[in-house]
Amino acid sequence: MRNVSLFIVIVLFISCGGNKEPKTMDFEAFKERFILDFWKQNPGWASYVGFHDYDSLLYAPTQERRDAEVSFCKSYLDSLNQFDFDKLTRAQQTDLLMIKNQLESSIWYTETYRSFEWNPSNYNVGGAFGIMINGKYAPLEERLTAMSSKMEKMDAYYEAAKQNIKQPTKEHTELAIMQNKGALDVFGPSLIDSVHASKLGQTEKENLLTNIELAKMAIQDYIDFLENEITPTLEEQSRDFRIGKEMFEQKFKNDIVSSYSADEIYQKAVETKKKIHGKMFELTEKMWGTYFNKQLIPSDTLVAIKMMIDVLSLEHCHRDSFMATIEQQIPELTAFVKEKDLLYLDPEKPLVIRKEPAYMAGVAGASISAPGPYDKFGDTYYNVGTLENYTESEAESYLREYNKYILQILNIHEAIPGHYAQLVYSNESPSLVKSVFGNGAMIEGWAVYTERMMLEEGYGNNSPEMWLMYYKWNLRTTCNTILDYSVHCNGMTEDQAMDLLVDQAFQQEAEAKGKWRRATLTQVQLCSYFTGFYEIMQLRNELKKKKGESFDLKSFHEEFLSFGSAPVKYVREMMLEGSEPQLAKSE
Ligand code: ZN
Ligand code: ZN
């Protein structure tokens, strides 16, 4: 089916090629051709979003391969120039800008950022195989056959990876070892069982079993290389994980696509932190008599707030019922959104809560995996990190952080009406470009925005406890930005980070340590929450002013989400001009 439509698209494109002034329709055909070509260049990403034609491909990350990627990007950037920007619709203009940004970013990542040299965790096949094993998009036999040819390429893949690595960071080397050990689990007994259970012929089964053994050997060889050849050299000559101010600003520009620079957002986060501290102290004073009736309120406001948070944090679920508590809260949130008429939620798209798969372990405590734009009937998973490996005191620390109040805010953020709802809208949006190249700051900004919006609408009955905990959580978002920028641009140390997170943002030690680790492994991503939130709140204020009495919250939410995961600054332009959501279908 897909090959037929590819053929038609190419014919259409060629027949329009001689035209010096392409009509707006040509851009739709161009997008289709571009996306299909892009998937062939990035087969792992394609499987991830649910386009499975190239599942069997796995390119060895050689210099030749990188050169091909760069010329691919340059040639498509040239093609973009043929379109008369002013003659495109608003929605097409933002698609064009998002494609352009994607291509320019790719070139920058390959030529300047060069993490293929210093980040060994770039090389990990666990995720791609996890999708192929768990996916319901094709019969088991078809998926196993694609997996088998992919496995045959793993030896060359990991050999090229070993060639690429030059003076990596200690942090990314450790992560690569851990994640690749997790990837080995993917090739474990349950995969072998499904080979035996399949309807494949005997020869194919034997081939597959051999390829599984070869795949495991390739991964194990890479782990051995990192443990035995790289790790011993790291004490003397490892690279600093801090990328520095210049690289950080450039990465911020590529990844966030904001109207602000990283430095400006950092300054705003520092101001916001001050304001939040003020609000938290007001709430603490208000509740003091209820919780500490015989004790005087400390003159140090941060100490007083901390005491109040500590008392409220004691209310948490048992470690064994962490997942069950989450499962119980999701229907309550759905009911509230319906009752207050905040957003339409599609009852046909179920949310499945599951234990975080091993190959995903290591970076975040809870996350959403949604079906991509091609997997319209796939399940959305709410991955919950397990507490199984925690000691009693680690578990207690974690549960105080995710106490009764914060756990509800986490579920708003991750599930309803946060990420889950946004991703369902994004997949229904008519722009494949916006679904595929979704903007992280818009996506995170929306989730952070919904936390504030739900409380404003009365979720938690406006109790000072809920609001104080909300501000603590919002302070976390704000401090994510301060931490990220300070670590990478101002040389913040682990001790200084712990002071920021524990003493000024009231986090439990386990959470703060995890956040420090994340700041050492990622860059810029921690800024996306605050940046997107800040820009969405500003947009809502602007529209309230413009529309006055006729402003409607539900319409605002639905219109905002209808544009797909485009950068807030583009959505803002479209919404302030009052243009209709795009009419042209790209699928
Ligand atoms: Zn406890
Ligand atoms: Zn999030």
PDB file of N, CA and C and ligand atoms in Angstrom, residues 314 316 396 400, ligand 1:
ATOM      1  N   LEU A 314       4.546  13.668  54.775  1.00  0.00           N
ATOM      2  CA  LEU A 314       4.388  12.392  55.475  1.00  0.00           C
ATOM      3  C   LEU A 314       3.156  11.641  54.988  1.00  0.00           C
ATOM      4  N   HIS A 316       1.677   9.850  52.372  1.00  0.00           N
ATOM      5  CA  HIS A 316       2.020   9.217  51.098  1.00  0.00           C
ATOM      6  C   HIS A 316       1.569   7.770  51.111  1.00  0.00           C
ATOM      7  N   GLU A 396      11.340   5.438  51.160  1.00  0.00           N
ATOM      8  CA  GLU A 396      10.670   6.450  51.990  1.00  0.00           C
ATOM      9  C   GLU A 396      10.937   7.855  51.432  1.00  0.00           C
ATOM     10  N   ARG A 400       8.039  10.307  49.966  1.00  0.00           N
ATOM     11  CA  ARG A 400       7.771  11.636  50.525  1.00  0.00           C
ATOM     12  C   ARG A 400       7.784  12.675  49.411  1.00  0.00           C
TER      13      ARG A 400
HETATM   14 ZN    ZN B   1       6.519   7.599  55.396  1.00  0.00          ZN
END
